[in-house]
PDB file of C-alpha atoms in Angstrom:
ATOM      1  CA  UNK A 758      -0.309  -9.155  46.554  1.00 47.00           C
ATOM      2  CA  UNK A 759      -0.784  -5.400  46.401  1.00 55.00           C
ATOM      3  CA  UNK A 760      -3.449  -3.808  48.609  1.00 53.00           C
ATOM      4  CA  UNK A 761      -5.145  -2.254  45.561  1.00 52.00           C
ATOM      5  CA  UNK A 762      -5.585  -5.703  44.053  1.00 54.00           C
ATOM      6  CA  UNK A 763      -7.172  -6.920  47.263  1.00 58.00           C
ATOM      7  CA  UNK A 764      -9.450  -3.889  47.475  1.00 56.00           C
ATOM      8  CA  UNK A 765     -10.638  -4.322  43.924  1.00 70.00           C
ATOM      9  CA  UNK A 766     -11.080  -8.082  44.365  1.00 77.00           C
ATOM     10  CA  UNK A 767      -9.096  -8.770  41.206  1.00 81.00           C
ATOM     11  CA  UNK A 768      -9.122 -12.484  40.445  1.00 87.00           C
ATOM     12  CA  UNK A 769      -6.617 -14.433  38.417  1.00 89.00           C
ATOM     13  CA  UNK A 770      -9.374 -15.085  35.865  1.00 89.00           C
ATOM     14  CA  UNK A 771      -9.979 -11.335  35.484  1.00 88.00           C
ATOM     15  CA  UNK A 772      -6.242 -10.749  35.092  1.00 90.00           C
ATOM     16  CA  UNK A 773      -6.053 -13.317  32.270  1.00 91.00           C
ATOM     17  CA  UNK A 774      -9.133 -11.805  30.639  1.00 90.00           C
ATOM     18  CA  UNK A 775      -7.673  -8.312  30.770  1.00 89.00           C
ATOM     19  CA  UNK A 776      -4.380  -9.613  29.448  1.00 90.00           C
ATOM     20  CA  UNK A 777      -6.125 -11.260  26.490  1.00 87.00           C
ATOM     21  CA  UNK A 778      -8.088  -8.094  25.707  1.00 84.00           C
ATOM     22  CA  UNK A 779      -4.872  -6.074  25.628  1.00 83.00           C
ATOM     23  CA  UNK A 780      -3.197  -8.599  23.304  1.00 81.00           C
ATOM     24  CA  UNK A 781      -6.231  -8.615  20.932  1.00 78.00           C
ATOM     25  CA  UNK A 782      -6.374  -4.805  20.942  1.00 74.00           C
ATOM     26  CA  UNK A 783      -2.647  -4.442  20.131  1.00 69.00           C
ATOM     27  CA  UNK A 784      -3.213  -4.807  16.364  1.00 63.00           C
ATOM     28  CA  UNK A 785      -6.487  -2.956  15.821  1.00 64.00           C
ATOM     29  CA  UNK A 786      -7.537   0.356  14.366  1.00 66.00           C
ATOM     30  CA  UNK A 787      -7.325   3.737  16.039  1.00 64.00           C
ATOM     31  CA  UNK A 788     -11.024   3.417  16.909  1.00 62.00           C
ATOM     32  CA  UNK A 789     -10.096   0.729  19.397  1.00 79.00           C
ATOM     33  CA  UNK A 790      -6.835   2.332  20.472  1.00 83.00           C
ATOM     34  CA  UNK A 791      -8.294   4.115  23.492  1.00 84.00           C
ATOM     35  CA  UNK A 792     -10.021   0.924  24.577  1.00 86.00           C
ATOM     36  CA  UNK A 793      -6.648  -0.768  24.598  1.00 89.00           C
ATOM     37  CA  UNK A 794      -5.080   2.133  26.530  1.00 92.00           C
ATOM     38  CA  UNK A 795      -7.868   1.906  29.109  1.00 91.00           C
ATOM     39  CA  UNK A 796      -7.166  -1.801  29.518  1.00 93.00           C
ATOM     40  CA  UNK A 797      -3.469  -1.056  29.894  1.00 95.00           C
ATOM     41  CA  UNK A 798      -4.269   1.539  32.540  1.00 94.00           C
ATOM     42  CA  UNK A 799      -6.332  -1.073  34.433  1.00 93.00           C
ATOM     43  CA  UNK A 800      -3.559  -3.610  34.072  1.00 93.00           C
ATOM     44  CA  UNK A 801      -1.054  -1.216  35.584  1.00 94.00           C
ATOM     45  CA  UNK A 802      -3.375   0.030  38.338  1.00 93.00           C
ATOM     46  CA  UNK A 803      -4.464  -3.466  39.360  1.00 94.00           C
ATOM     47  CA  UNK A 804      -0.953  -4.872  38.967  1.00 94.00           C
ATOM     48  CA  UNK A 805      -2.119  -7.779  36.836  1.00 92.00           C
ATOM     49  CA  UNK A 806       1.452  -8.344  35.801  1.00 92.00           C
ATOM     50  CA  UNK A 807       2.152  -9.580  39.323  1.00 95.00           C
ATOM     51  CA  UNK A 808      -0.982 -11.773  39.356  1.00 93.00           C
ATOM     52  CA  UNK A 809       0.134 -13.317  36.053  1.00 94.00           C
ATOM     53  CA  UNK A 810       3.601 -14.048  37.410  1.00 96.00           C
ATOM     54  CA  UNK A 811       5.669 -11.361  35.715  1.00 96.00           C
ATOM     55  CA  UNK A 812       8.499  -9.827  37.730  1.00 96.00           C
ATOM     56  CA  UNK A 813       7.628  -6.255  36.671  1.00 96.00           C
ATOM     57  CA  UNK A 814       5.343  -4.054  34.616  1.00 96.00           C
ATOM     58  CA  UNK A 815       8.173  -3.703  32.111  1.00 97.00           C
ATOM     59  CA  UNK A 816       8.438  -7.496  31.718  1.00 97.00           C
ATOM     60  CA  UNK A 817       4.725  -7.720  31.149  1.00 96.00           C
ATOM     61  CA  UNK A 818       4.849  -5.018  28.436  1.00 96.00           C
ATOM     62  CA  UNK A 819       7.769  -6.775  26.728  1.00 96.00           C
ATOM     63  CA  UNK A 820       5.660  -9.793  25.768  1.00 93.00           C
ATOM     64  CA  UNK A 821       5.726 -10.303  21.994  1.00 92.00           C
ATOM     65  CA  UNK A 822       1.941  -9.975  21.851  1.00 90.00           C
ATOM     66  CA  UNK A 823       2.076  -6.569  23.547  1.00 91.00           C
ATOM     67  CA  UNK A 824       5.587  -5.292  22.811  1.00 93.00           C
ATOM     68  CA  UNK A 825       5.304  -1.734  24.075  1.00 93.00           C
ATOM     69  CA  UNK A 826       8.078   0.353  25.606  1.00 96.00           C
ATOM     70  CA  UNK A 827       7.123   1.336  29.148  1.00 96.00           C
ATOM     71  CA  UNK A 828       7.675   5.044  28.318  1.00 97.00           C
ATOM     72  CA  UNK A 829       5.287   4.779  25.384  1.00 95.00           C
ATOM     73  CA  UNK A 830       2.585   3.241  27.594  1.00 96.00           C
ATOM     74  CA  UNK A 831       3.210   5.896  30.249  1.00 96.00           C
ATOM     75  CA  UNK A 832       2.552   8.586  27.622  1.00 96.00           C
ATOM     76  CA  UNK A 833      -0.570   6.788  26.357  1.00 93.00           C
ATOM     77  CA  UNK A 834      -1.940   6.474  29.874  1.00 94.00           C
ATOM     78  CA  UNK A 835      -1.103  10.049  30.722  1.00 95.00           C
ATOM     79  CA  UNK A 836      -3.025  11.262  27.681  1.00 92.00           C
ATOM     80  CA  UNK A 837      -5.852   8.868  28.430  1.00 87.00           C
ATOM     81  CA  UNK A 838      -6.234  10.138  31.988  1.00 89.00           C
ATOM     82  CA  UNK A 839      -6.097  13.761  30.837  1.00 90.00           C
ATOM     83  CA  UNK A 840      -8.839  13.122  28.258  1.00 84.00           C
ATOM     84  CA  UNK A 841     -10.927  11.117  30.693  1.00 81.00           C
ATOM     85  CA  UNK A 842     -10.759  13.892  33.303  1.00 86.00           C
ATOM     86  CA  UNK A 843     -11.768  16.485  30.724  1.00 86.00           C
ATOM     87  CA  UNK A 844     -14.696  14.372  29.581  1.00 80.00           C
ATOM     88  CA  UNK A 845     -15.872  13.710  33.138  1.00 82.00           C
ATOM     89  CA  UNK A 846     -15.572  17.391  34.015  1.00 83.00           C
ATOM     90  CA  UNK A 847     -17.396  18.497  30.897  1.00 70.00           C
ATOM     91  CA  UNK A 848     -14.463  20.547  29.606  1.00 56.00           C
ATOM     92  CA  UNK A 849     -12.678  20.702  26.293  1.00 52.00           C
TER      93      UNK A 849
END
């Protein structure tokens, strides 16, 4: 298991919970879009795909309930982190 997972004390139960939240968020309105992106960011950072038994991040994203191209998710997460930094720094 990855050192980040150990440091964050990510449990299998948490991984399944996060996975379910991502799947539920996949088909919601734009108001919940950033919530879903945040959960995807967590899933990537904590490597929940490995905890859940997927061979790769790409395989995790390919699930029918998620079905995102890795490049699309990378762009979403990049925008999310840019916006989060701006909010936390009090900038526009």
